[in-house]
């Protein structure tokens, strides 16, 4: 829906104008405008939008444009504090009511709410159902009016969700109490089953259902084996990355041990888990959000509920419980849209730990196992193992879990950057799918493999499956090979399975295309996995010195106000300032993320820094070039010229590859050719200053090494592509400043 559609917006000519006024953004992200318009038309809405996609704005902007108060149900106190602080810093009237407040503070805030001095009120679901609080809500409805009930983290309402909370089930009682108030449910992760359950449990009436793509294009995914060298690799990775990061562990003990070890080795790291006091958890989180520490080490089970957009890496030190939880936890990286990395360390012993945790799912009343919950948890664990052991594109596996098709070749995961050789397994796939059909689509993968391999176990014989035509036709393949094929068929949408804890295999329309010889099946064949180092993705910008001065000013202002630096401006906004050099109020407000309030609050301080920089460099806003003009060369091909043009606009290597739809290795080749042709490029922007220094240092020690010698010596510290491009520079016989 465009902003020109007929929609009454008091005080603004369009939704775009309201967006810029309140939040400083020039345009909506995909799907936001459609959702906001539906909310303004008093419709129920279900929003499924990945972390970093802008869910909060979907209810925050309508709250400011509608009469009355928007109630926001949130299960995490930390997230409430974070969002309210960010809104207040933008001069938007918001507050929260939760157990962190003393009775006097609660009374003061309730009085402000009744007087209509607040537009957004964040509350925990438990507080809603206290009789005294329900009477308070009745008074709010009568005096100030309740415009919307926004249910954040709505997957908590579903027992099929990864973080089910029984108290969320009672939210339908609020709908009965105030039937005229529209409901907006929002979550970052929900399978089709969870979406249906949310609609039913919250009794949404003819809702607009917006499901955004789950693909986070800026995230890089990798799985590494966990061994004795894992901590050394982790330490080296953090030292080479000056951005903020989160490390998830399974147990409190491991959180404490790992954070302590990192501290001893000079890393600014803190622990975060349920065993710490509320005060200590709050202090640690505040230090992390305000950039006083670099790394937070946290338990997977407890979670963090933070709203820090500039997390540059998320590392899982243990195997997560399920794919949905992993997607959400990894999704805490790169919420600002800048490149970020998600690394998972996997050791088989994690399976035993998780299996033991599943065994602890018992009924507290009877002490008996909760068989259904255990069954579902084990199926989710198998899906997680399929992900870590899979050879297909990581995005294909993740997105297929949420019912979204993805063709693969993302060029932003280890399996795509280091692809395994593929083989034609069409005949084997036909055997497998035929066996599923002859078993009447009523059994799981293990049973199908038993039939294919001619097992004589009782389950096969008692059902007469030893008399099927597919019995024993797969003896030439091992159990693991058949399981690998089965996983691939699931990831490619050529097979599906039920999600009720009994993973029964079922055919899809695409399955029949394979059986009718209309579709070939190729699968990746595993080979020994190299110890990878993910592609460096630092925030490289033109005028790095100015960017760092702006960051320093941002931190000073944030500390003075007691807020997180990103609440002043995001890194992306600072990057744009360093690129465009705004020196007047008119130019400054054109920066993404600068609205009227932030212009008044911060404009003078930031433009003064920019003006001082321009004077020192003899630059002006109008004349300062971001890079030298493109060379006028007849021998520079169109494709090289286009890569160079984007490079000089300040795009990073992954951004150039994404913009042009090319593989990372192809863009690396472009830069190598540009260097050979003596074209000036900034290698710091391509491979990073630290990585370049490491390669050149090793090369100097070895004399004139070959590419293979450099790869062997550097090991997993840098990628082969990074070595190649620095070698191209060296091959020119120069380390001159122009290419540094």
XYZ file of C-alpha atoms in Angstrom:
740
model
C 0.000 0.000 0.000
C 1.510 3.341 -0.984
C 1.443 6.424 1.140
C -0.729 8.113 -1.498
C -3.647 5.740 -0.809
C -6.693 7.453 0.762
C -5.981 7.366 4.475
C -6.617 10.117 7.007
C -3.444 10.990 8.926
C -4.123 13.945 11.248
C -1.354 16.536 11.050
C 0.584 14.866 8.228
C 0.260 14.809 4.468
C 1.347 11.175 4.248
C 2.569 8.212 6.248
C 6.071 8.928 4.922
C 5.917 12.409 6.461
C 4.806 10.995 9.825
C 7.587 8.403 9.678
C 10.248 11.056 9.052
C 8.852 13.360 11.757
C 8.779 10.791 14.565
C 11.587 8.378 13.663
C 13.773 10.165 11.111
C 13.457 7.521 8.367
C 12.814 8.580 4.775
C 11.027 5.393 3.764
C 9.415 2.322 5.232
C 11.047 -1.071 5.203
C 9.260 -3.742 3.128
C 5.815 -4.514 4.575
C 5.798 -1.851 7.300
C 3.610 0.673 5.510
C 0.993 -1.938 4.655
C 0.793 -3.046 8.301
C 0.656 0.531 9.660
C -2.162 1.426 7.265
C -4.180 -1.637 8.343
C -3.658 -0.724 12.009
C -4.916 2.804 11.367
C -8.020 1.262 9.820
C -8.674 -0.581 13.113
C -7.973 -4.054 11.699
C -6.548 -6.975 13.647
C -3.051 -7.722 12.358
C -0.603 -10.631 12.596
C 2.968 -9.605 11.719
C 5.658 -12.224 11.117
C 8.812 -10.217 10.499
C 12.397 -11.332 11.177
C 14.572 -9.740 13.835
C 15.851 -6.444 12.499
C 12.941 -6.133 10.060
C 11.261 -3.294 11.952
C 8.415 -5.005 13.852
C 8.292 -2.448 16.665
C 7.630 0.457 14.334
C 4.538 -1.386 13.046
C 2.752 -0.672 16.338
C 4.702 2.371 17.530
C 3.826 4.649 14.605
C 0.062 3.850 14.678
C 0.135 4.441 18.453
C 1.306 8.014 17.832
C -1.288 8.641 15.125
C -4.338 7.183 16.916
C -6.247 8.611 19.853
C -5.764 6.768 23.125
C -3.095 4.504 24.567
C -1.488 1.424 23.010
C -0.870 -1.429 25.457
C 2.201 -3.480 24.532
C 2.440 -6.982 26.022
C 6.085 -8.046 26.319
C 7.506 -11.036 28.221
C 10.955 -9.545 28.803
C 11.598 -6.780 31.305
C 14.956 -5.970 29.709
C 13.341 -5.492 26.303
C 10.675 -3.215 27.806
C 13.321 -0.979 29.380
C 15.296 -0.887 26.142
C 12.383 0.063 23.893
C 10.990 2.650 26.303
C 14.439 4.270 26.695
C 14.775 4.475 22.902
C 11.300 6.000 22.513
C 11.858 8.552 25.269
C 15.185 9.528 23.753
C 13.181 10.343 20.630
C 10.791 12.433 22.784
C 7.985 9.910 22.335
C 5.837 9.515 25.496
C 6.190 5.884 26.581
C 6.456 4.014 29.874
C 6.411 0.526 31.373
C 4.867 -1.158 34.400
C 6.692 -4.200 35.744
C 8.212 -5.753 38.845
C 11.370 -3.624 38.631
C 9.434 -0.585 39.936
C 8.661 0.166 43.563
C 5.014 0.911 44.564
C 5.569 4.672 44.559
C 6.946 4.612 40.987
C 4.028 2.436 39.871
C 1.475 4.902 41.304
C 3.203 7.856 39.651
C 3.231 6.141 36.265
C -0.376 4.991 36.570
C -1.407 8.572 37.307
C 0.445 9.802 34.207
C -1.278 7.124 32.103
C -4.751 8.064 33.378
C -4.090 11.709 32.574
C -3.310 10.807 28.961
C 0.339 11.802 29.176
C 1.577 8.539 27.624
C 1.009 6.942 24.208
C 2.646 3.516 24.689
C 2.506 1.416 27.875
C 4.638 -1.761 28.076
C 3.421 -4.424 30.507
C 4.190 -8.077 31.287
C 1.374 -10.607 30.715
C 1.402 -11.696 34.379
C 0.482 -8.181 35.550
C -2.564 -8.029 33.276
C -4.613 -10.510 35.248
C -4.287 -9.056 38.722
C -7.788 -7.924 39.661
C -6.522 -4.512 40.734
C -4.779 -3.998 37.417
C -7.855 -4.965 35.413
C -9.807 -2.285 37.307
C -7.022 0.160 36.457
C -7.357 -0.751 32.759
C -11.098 -0.126 32.950
C -10.333 3.359 34.262
C -7.763 3.907 31.457
C -10.340 2.888 28.860
C -12.893 5.299 30.285
C -10.586 8.304 30.750
C -7.814 8.100 28.146
C -9.013 5.288 25.885
C -7.137 2.160 24.773
C -6.443 2.268 21.032
C -4.667 -1.072 20.452
C -3.469 -4.213 22.219
C -0.043 -5.078 20.748
C 1.204 -8.564 21.640
C 4.969 -8.696 21.122
C 6.809 -12.047 20.964
C 3.437 -13.556 20.018
C 4.936 -17.009 19.418
C 4.869 -17.351 23.221
C 1.099 -17.915 22.942
C 1.566 -21.183 21.049
C 2.600 -24.478 22.576
C 4.162 -25.236 19.170
C 6.422 -22.177 19.475
C 10.011 -22.440 20.699
C 9.338 -20.305 23.793
C 5.792 -21.197 24.934
C 4.584 -19.290 28.013
C 1.321 -20.498 29.602
C 0.373 -17.008 30.848
C 0.127 -15.862 27.201
C -2.811 -18.248 26.737
C -4.952 -15.962 28.903
C -4.605 -12.945 26.608
C -7.900 -13.896 24.955
C -9.559 -12.798 28.220
C -8.484 -9.212 27.448
C -10.062 -9.540 24.021
C -13.351 -10.581 25.683
C -13.139 -7.721 28.161
C -12.506 -5.094 25.448
C -13.945 -6.613 22.244
C -13.845 -3.320 20.329
C -10.067 -2.858 20.700
C -8.038 -4.141 17.710
C -5.211 -6.592 18.379
C -1.800 -6.611 16.699
C 0.292 -9.764 17.231
C 3.991 -9.650 16.295
C 6.800 -12.192 16.270
C 10.088 -12.814 14.506
C 9.714 -16.579 14.185
C 6.621 -18.651 13.537
C 6.027 -21.740 11.434
C 2.694 -22.107 9.639
C 1.342 -24.162 12.546
C 2.376 -21.500 15.086
C 0.781 -18.742 12.970
C -2.533 -20.583 12.937
C -2.317 -21.178 16.675
C -1.647 -17.479 17.358
C -4.737 -16.466 15.394
C -6.882 -18.983 17.221
C -5.566 -18.293 20.740
C -5.802 -14.490 20.416
C -9.123 -14.781 18.531
C -8.003 -12.431 15.782
C -10.923 -11.305 13.604
C -10.312 -11.301 9.838
C -6.720 -10.195 10.421
C -4.264 -8.829 7.936
C -1.521 -11.460 8.007
C 1.841 -10.116 6.894
C 4.633 -12.673 6.573
C 7.927 -11.079 5.564
C 10.793 -13.038 4.111
C 12.843 -14.763 6.799
C 15.987 -14.238 4.763
C 18.498 -11.995 6.571
C 20.743 -11.179 3.615
C 23.368 -9.359 5.695
C 24.115 -12.370 7.917
C 26.862 -14.901 7.226
C 26.279 -18.434 8.597
C 28.900 -21.037 9.377
C 29.177 -24.297 11.347
C 32.593 -25.311 12.711
C 33.584 -28.525 14.490
C 34.264 -28.062 18.190
C 37.653 -29.413 19.215
C 40.647 -28.584 21.398
C 41.520 -25.587 19.240
C 38.065 -24.011 19.421
C 38.831 -21.558 22.206
C 42.008 -20.417 20.451
C 40.027 -19.788 17.244
C 37.315 -17.987 19.204
C 39.828 -15.761 21.004
C 41.636 -14.908 17.762
C 38.319 -14.145 16.064
C 37.218 -11.713 18.795
C 40.613 -9.996 18.874
C 40.399 -9.405 15.123
C 36.842 -8.060 15.344
C 36.316 -4.794 17.212
C 32.508 -5.028 17.047
C 30.124 -6.147 19.781
C 29.235 -9.827 20.036
C 27.158 -12.395 21.900
C 28.316 -15.918 22.754
C 25.610 -18.427 23.702
C 26.347 -21.450 25.901
C 24.132 -24.275 27.175
C 24.949 -24.118 30.887
C 25.556 -21.435 33.493
C 28.825 -23.125 34.429
C 30.104 -22.849 30.873
C 28.998 -19.201 30.685
C 30.965 -18.375 33.841
C 34.052 -20.332 32.773
C 34.165 -18.915 29.258
C 33.564 -15.304 30.288
C 36.245 -15.618 32.982
C 38.762 -17.061 30.532
C 38.076 -14.293 28.008
C 38.518 -11.664 30.734
C 41.848 -13.199 31.746
C 42.966 -13.009 28.106
C 42.140 -9.311 27.879
C 38.695 -9.472 26.249
C 36.039 -7.171 27.735
C 33.433 -9.875 28.393
C 30.683 -10.394 30.989
C 28.401 -13.338 31.904
C 24.600 -13.252 31.734
C 22.357 -16.039 33.071
C 19.504 -16.715 35.473
C 21.880 -17.602 38.316
C 23.022 -13.996 38.623
C 21.069 -11.500 40.705
C 18.595 -9.232 38.935
C 20.823 -6.271 39.739
C 23.947 -7.883 38.289
C 22.151 -9.007 35.118
C 20.793 -5.504 34.646
C 24.223 -3.953 35.195
C 25.928 -6.342 32.781
C 23.317 -5.757 30.110
C 23.587 -1.981 30.475
C 27.381 -2.149 30.121
C 27.012 -4.227 26.960
C 24.359 -1.990 25.401
C 26.418 1.126 26.129
C 29.554 -0.361 24.535
C 31.459 -0.491 27.843
C 32.105 -4.203 27.212
C 32.530 -5.947 23.876
C 31.138 -9.432 24.502
C 28.202 -10.854 26.447
C 28.371 -14.580 27.231
C 24.823 -15.859 27.900
C 22.816 -19.021 28.381
C 20.713 -20.082 25.434
C 17.780 -21.034 27.681
C 17.626 -17.712 29.502
C 17.985 -15.492 26.462
C 18.706 -11.794 26.613
C 15.814 -9.816 25.158
C 18.064 -6.975 24.087
C 17.512 -4.396 21.402
C 21.113 -3.657 20.439
C 21.214 -3.203 16.642
C 24.995 -3.103 16.146
C 25.907 -6.647 17.258
C 28.502 -7.735 14.703
C 28.713 -11.436 15.604
C 26.721 -14.121 17.415
C 28.531 -17.319 18.323
C 26.852 -20.489 19.593
C 29.435 -22.311 21.680
C 27.059 -25.288 21.949
C 24.363 -26.868 19.817
C 21.027 -24.993 20.185
C 17.869 -26.891 21.159
C 15.956 -26.211 17.946
C 16.211 -24.432 14.620
C 13.588 -21.817 15.465
C 15.434 -20.759 18.612
C 18.743 -20.725 16.750
C 17.307 -18.503 14.016
C 16.075 -15.994 16.589
C 19.268 -16.015 18.664
C 21.521 -15.714 15.609
C 19.194 -12.973 14.388
C 20.362 -10.686 17.189
C 23.336 -9.988 14.916
C 23.227 -7.217 12.342
C 19.856 -5.718 13.187
C 21.118 -2.443 11.708
C 21.376 -4.082 8.287
C 25.170 -4.011 8.240
C 27.157 -7.242 7.623
C 27.360 -9.582 10.620
C 28.412 -13.174 11.260
C 26.763 -16.172 12.935
C 29.057 -19.056 13.862
C 27.977 -22.320 15.480
C 30.465 -24.699 17.112
C 29.248 -28.309 17.116
C 30.465 -31.258 19.177
C 28.615 -34.611 19.328
C 28.634 -34.485 23.145
C 26.166 -31.572 22.952
C 23.585 -34.071 21.701
C 23.879 -36.074 24.918
C 23.487 -32.916 26.996
C 20.373 -31.833 25.124
C 18.917 -35.331 25.258
C 19.367 -35.300 29.048
C 17.587 -31.936 29.229
C 14.716 -33.381 27.226
C 14.465 -36.226 29.725
C 13.895 -33.621 32.459
C 10.581 -32.581 30.898
C 8.315 -34.130 33.531
C 4.943 -33.299 35.032
C 5.629 -31.514 38.363
C 2.398 -32.917 39.812
C 2.813 -36.609 38.956
C 6.553 -36.844 38.291
C 5.797 -38.689 35.044
C 7.491 -37.828 31.737
C 5.672 -35.344 29.533
C 5.819 -37.710 26.577
C 4.337 -35.379 23.999
C 6.688 -32.491 24.905
C 9.663 -34.869 24.894
C 8.643 -36.253 21.520
C 8.356 -32.780 19.951
C 11.671 -31.688 21.515
C 13.471 -34.730 20.070
C 12.078 -34.026 16.625
C 13.276 -30.425 16.907
C 16.721 -31.671 17.957
C 16.852 -33.914 14.863
C 16.024 -30.894 12.695
C 18.852 -28.969 14.359
C 21.244 -31.827 13.598
C 20.059 -31.806 9.990
C 21.119 -28.166 9.859
C 24.611 -28.574 11.325
C 25.353 -31.727 9.311
C 23.670 -30.508 6.123
C 25.651 -29.833 2.969
C 23.028 -27.612 1.313
C 22.934 -23.818 1.529
C 22.357 -22.861 5.179
C 19.668 -20.397 4.133
C 17.826 -23.049 2.158
C 17.658 -25.226 5.287
C 16.629 -22.400 7.608
C 14.006 -20.886 5.334
C 12.448 -24.224 4.393
C 11.794 -24.756 8.110
C 9.557 -21.664 8.005
C 7.892 -22.738 4.764
C 9.843 -20.328 2.544
C 11.569 -21.545 -0.605
C 15.116 -20.414 -1.316
C 17.105 -21.500 -4.391
C 20.475 -21.747 -2.616
C 23.809 -20.266 -3.700
C 23.448 -17.431 -1.175
C 27.213 -16.726 -1.190
C 26.851 -15.865 2.507
C 27.336 -19.216 4.229
C 30.145 -21.749 4.526
C 28.405 -24.357 2.374
C 27.987 -21.911 -0.521
C 31.414 -20.301 -0.256
C 33.109 -23.703 0.024
C 30.684 -25.957 -1.882
C 30.978 -29.719 -1.793
C 31.002 -31.571 -5.114
C 27.536 -32.716 -6.204
C 26.439 -36.037 -7.652
C 23.340 -37.144 -9.516
C 21.250 -39.175 -7.071
C 18.020 -39.145 -9.087
C 17.721 -42.949 -9.124
C 18.321 -43.184 -5.368
C 15.769 -40.396 -4.806
C 13.199 -42.301 -6.864
C 13.840 -45.400 -4.755
C 13.458 -43.411 -1.538
C 10.273 -41.592 -2.591
C 8.773 -44.794 -4.013
C 9.358 -46.500 -0.679
C 7.622 -43.638 1.142
C 4.644 -44.034 -1.197
C 4.485 -47.851 -0.821
C 4.599 -47.450 2.969
C 1.490 -45.253 2.512
C 3.228 -42.104 3.812
C 2.745 -43.281 7.392
C 6.329 -43.756 8.634
C 9.450 -41.809 9.495
C 12.875 -41.758 7.894
C 14.363 -44.530 10.022
C 11.696 -47.026 8.979
C 11.990 -46.087 5.278
C 15.747 -46.654 5.420
C 15.215 -50.015 7.160
C 12.920 -51.121 4.318
C 15.314 -49.889 1.627
C 18.254 -51.700 3.219
C 16.326 -54.910 3.736
C 16.238 -54.902 7.533
C 14.621 -57.931 9.145
C 13.583 -56.142 12.325
C 10.189 -56.866 13.831
C 8.628 -53.537 12.848
C 9.355 -54.135 9.155
C 8.208 -57.781 9.168
C 5.061 -57.268 11.274
C 3.723 -54.721 8.773
C 4.529 -56.894 5.786
C 6.974 -54.337 4.453
C 9.471 -57.087 3.722
C 7.140 -58.028 0.854
C 7.162 -54.566 -0.767
C 8.870 -54.100 -4.129
C 11.172 -51.512 -2.563
C 12.351 -53.890 0.176
C 16.122 -54.328 0.014
C 16.678 -52.245 -3.161
C 18.975 -49.867 -1.261
C 21.462 -52.299 0.278
C 24.253 -50.685 -1.753
C 24.036 -47.481 0.292
C 24.820 -47.005 3.981
C 22.322 -45.802 6.556
C 24.089 -42.437 6.732
C 24.022 -42.044 2.936
C 20.272 -42.684 2.859
C 19.798 -40.294 5.774
C 21.844 -37.662 3.941
C 19.590 -38.100 0.893
C 16.473 -37.896 3.043
C 17.652 -34.636 4.620
C 18.441 -33.194 1.188
C 14.983 -34.116 -0.140
C 13.420 -32.331 2.856
C 15.602 -29.232 2.398
C 14.814 -29.066 -1.335
C 11.058 -29.365 -0.790
C 10.950 -32.752 -2.542
C 9.629 -34.316 0.656
C 7.979 -33.056 3.830
C 7.352 -34.372 7.315
C 4.748 -33.784 9.995
C 5.690 -31.649 13.006
C 3.645 -33.250 15.774
C 6.576 -35.121 17.295
C 5.964 -38.104 15.024
C 8.005 -37.039 11.967
C 6.054 -38.915 9.312
C 7.406 -38.506 5.772
C 4.930 -37.309 3.154
C 5.205 -36.669 -0.576
C 4.805 -33.261 -2.207
C 3.802 -32.364 -5.781
C 7.529 -32.020 -6.515
C 8.071 -35.594 -5.261
C 5.908 -36.904 -8.086
C 7.924 -34.903 -10.615
C 11.003 -36.853 -9.472
C 9.142 -40.159 -9.629
C 7.896 -39.355 -13.151
C 11.482 -38.555 -14.260
C 10.564 -34.884 -14.786
C 13.031 -33.525 -12.223
C 16.645 -34.589 -11.538
C 18.060 -34.694 -8.023
C 21.630 -33.697 -7.261
C 23.044 -33.756 -3.741
C 26.208 -32.381 -2.214
C 28.646 -35.066 -1.157
C 30.406 -34.348 2.151
C 34.149 -34.103 2.305
C 36.464 -33.337 5.231
C 35.433 -29.888 6.448
C 38.178 -27.254 6.422
C 38.635 -25.083 9.466
C 37.146 -21.915 8.090
C 37.472 -18.327 9.070
C 34.366 -16.371 8.084
C 34.797 -13.532 5.648
C 35.720 -10.377 7.497
C 32.855 -7.883 7.508
C 34.028 -4.836 9.423
C 32.139 -1.603 8.997
C 34.531 -0.006 6.537
C 33.635 3.558 5.537
C 35.238 6.405 3.628
C 36.863 8.908 5.974
C 37.373 6.385 8.760
C 38.930 9.071 10.979
C 35.800 11.239 10.777
C 33.585 8.213 11.419
C 35.530 7.426 14.604
C 35.242 11.042 15.776
C 31.483 10.889 15.268
C 31.337 7.613 17.218
C 33.296 9.178 20.070
C 30.884 12.122 20.191
C 27.932 9.736 20.126
C 29.337 7.779 23.096
C 29.930 10.978 25.074
C 26.371 12.203 24.489
C 24.905 8.781 25.240
C 26.824 8.447 28.513
C 25.705 11.919 29.588
C 22.069 10.927 29.040
C 22.422 7.404 30.447
C 21.316 5.699 27.215
C 22.851 3.306 24.710
C 24.912 4.913 21.895
C 22.680 3.480 19.165
C 19.752 5.408 20.689
C 21.516 8.614 19.680
C 22.330 7.468 16.130
C 22.973 4.110 14.498
C 26.296 3.215 12.898
C 24.527 3.398 9.536
C 23.568 7.040 10.203
C 27.128 7.905 11.216
C 28.435 6.155 8.115
C 26.127 8.284 5.964
C 27.317 11.449 7.740
C 30.934 10.542 7.012
C 30.026 9.976 3.376
C 27.898 13.067 2.678
C 29.370 15.618 5.137
C 26.142 17.460 6.098
C 27.018 20.887 7.542
C 23.626 22.611 7.697
C 20.352 21.707 9.466
C 18.712 21.116 6.086
C 21.425 18.684 5.026
C 21.625 17.016 8.439
C 17.909 16.172 8.610
C 18.233 14.409 5.252
C 20.378 11.754 6.966
C 18.516 8.486 7.575
C 17.533 8.268 11.230
C 17.446 12.048 11.806
C 14.005 13.444 12.630
C 13.014 16.865 13.951
C 13.647 15.909 17.581
C 17.134 14.524 16.934
C 17.989 17.489 14.740
C 17.195 19.820 17.636
C 18.977 17.606 20.196
C 22.141 16.658 18.365
C 22.382 18.555 15.081
C 24.649 21.349 16.288
C 27.148 19.030 17.994
C 27.536 16.652 15.041
C 27.637 19.317 12.319
C 30.324 21.158 14.317
C 32.521 18.032 14.200
C 31.862 17.662 10.453
C 32.556 21.351 9.771
C 35.828 21.151 11.698
C 36.845 18.068 9.714
C 36.018 19.726 6.399
C 38.058 22.802 7.322
C 41.048 20.654 8.225
C 40.775 18.757 4.934
C 39.836 21.798 2.813
C 36.555 20.113 1.879
C 32.993 21.299 1.541
C 29.692 19.463 1.538
C 29.193 20.204 -2.139
C 32.726 19.570 -3.426
C 34.112 16.763 -1.259
C 34.460 13.676 -3.481
C 34.089 10.290 -1.850
C 36.790 8.899 -4.125
C 38.827 9.887 -7.178
C 36.924 9.803 -10.471
C 36.968 6.565 -12.414
C 40.064 6.239 -14.611
C 39.552 6.915 -18.257
C 40.961 3.699 -19.686
C 40.016 1.951 -22.840
C 41.135 -1.400 -21.423
C 38.901 -1.247 -18.289
C 35.919 -3.498 -18.994
C 32.358 -2.464 -18.141
C 32.096 -5.045 -15.392
C 35.365 -3.910 -13.742
C 34.277 -0.283 -14.024
C 30.962 -1.063 -12.302
C 32.681 -2.882 -9.418
C 35.099 0.041 -9.046
C 32.234 2.562 -9.096
C 30.424 0.774 -6.235
C 33.705 0.425 -4.318
C 34.243 4.169 -4.514
C 30.723 4.806 -3.256
C 31.836 3.143 -0.021
C 30.211 -0.287 -0.472
C 31.927 -3.225 1.203
C 32.890 -6.343 -0.705
C 29.771 -8.331 0.383
C 27.565 -5.324 -0.472
C 29.066 -5.079 -3.977
C 28.515 -8.811 -4.529
C 24.907 -8.532 -3.333
C 24.171 -5.387 -5.385
C 25.572 -6.929 -8.563
C 24.259 -10.439 -7.956
C 27.764 -11.883 -8.177
C 29.651 -14.395 -6.073
C 32.147 -13.031 -3.569
C 34.973 -14.842 -5.353
C 34.051 -13.094 -8.625
C 34.283 -9.648 -7.014
C 37.627 -10.645 -5.453
C 38.850 -11.471 -8.982
C 37.675 -8.027 -10.149
C 39.754 -6.304 -7.486
C 42.785 -8.437 -8.323
C 42.487 -7.357 -11.966
C 42.039 -3.702 -10.998
C 45.228 -3.850 -8.926
C 47.108 -5.499 -11.800
C 45.905 -2.646 -14.064
C 47.295 -0.150 -11.534
C 43.880 1.227 -10.544
C 43.735 2.817 -7.085
C 41.591 0.801 -4.635
C 41.381 0.834 -0.843
C 42.343 -2.633 0.375
C 41.270 -1.763 3.925
C 37.728 -1.557 2.612
C 38.038 -4.951 0.899
C 39.907 -7.218 3.289
C 40.232 -5.065 6.418
C 43.314 -3.407 7.860
C 44.081 -6.100 10.435
C 43.709 -8.990 7.994
C 45.917 -7.247 5.458
C 48.592 -6.676 8.098
C 48.506 -10.362 9.110
C 48.985 -11.550 5.513
C 51.767 -9.103 4.725
C 53.561 -9.937 7.974
C 53.547 -13.681 7.228
C 54.588 -13.069 3.626
C 57.534 -10.977 4.758
C 58.627 -13.752 7.132
C 58.452 -16.403 4.376
C 60.197 -14.354 1.714
C 58.428 -15.033 -1.603
C 55.956 -17.798 -0.753
C 53.469 -19.420 -3.113
C 49.733 -19.164 -2.540
C 49.633 -22.707 -1.114
C 52.494 -21.914 1.321
C 50.660 -18.828 2.537
C 47.432 -20.791 2.972
C 49.214 -23.495 4.956
C 50.990 -21.010 7.231
C 48.000 -18.739 7.822
C 45.622 -21.641 8.435
C 42.124 -20.538 9.411
C 43.081 -16.961 10.255
C 42.200 -15.587 6.820
C 40.368 -16.812 3.739
C 41.978 -17.900 0.483
C 40.277 -15.024 -1.352
C 41.838 -12.474 0.989
C 45.273 -14.001 0.418
C 44.767 -13.853 -3.362
C 43.940 -10.158 -3.432
C 46.899 -9.173 -1.250
C 49.112 -11.382 -3.429
C 47.867 -9.441 -6.454
C 49.006 -6.235 -4.791
C 52.415 -7.743 -3.999
C 52.682 -8.997 -7.540
C 52.638 -5.394 -8.679
C 55.853 -4.944 -6.762
C 54.384 -2.263 -4.539
C 52.893 -1.676 -1.146
C 52.369 1.968 -1.927
C 49.986 4.076 0.073
C 47.408 4.267 -2.676
C 46.533 0.592 -2.298
C 46.760 0.377 1.469
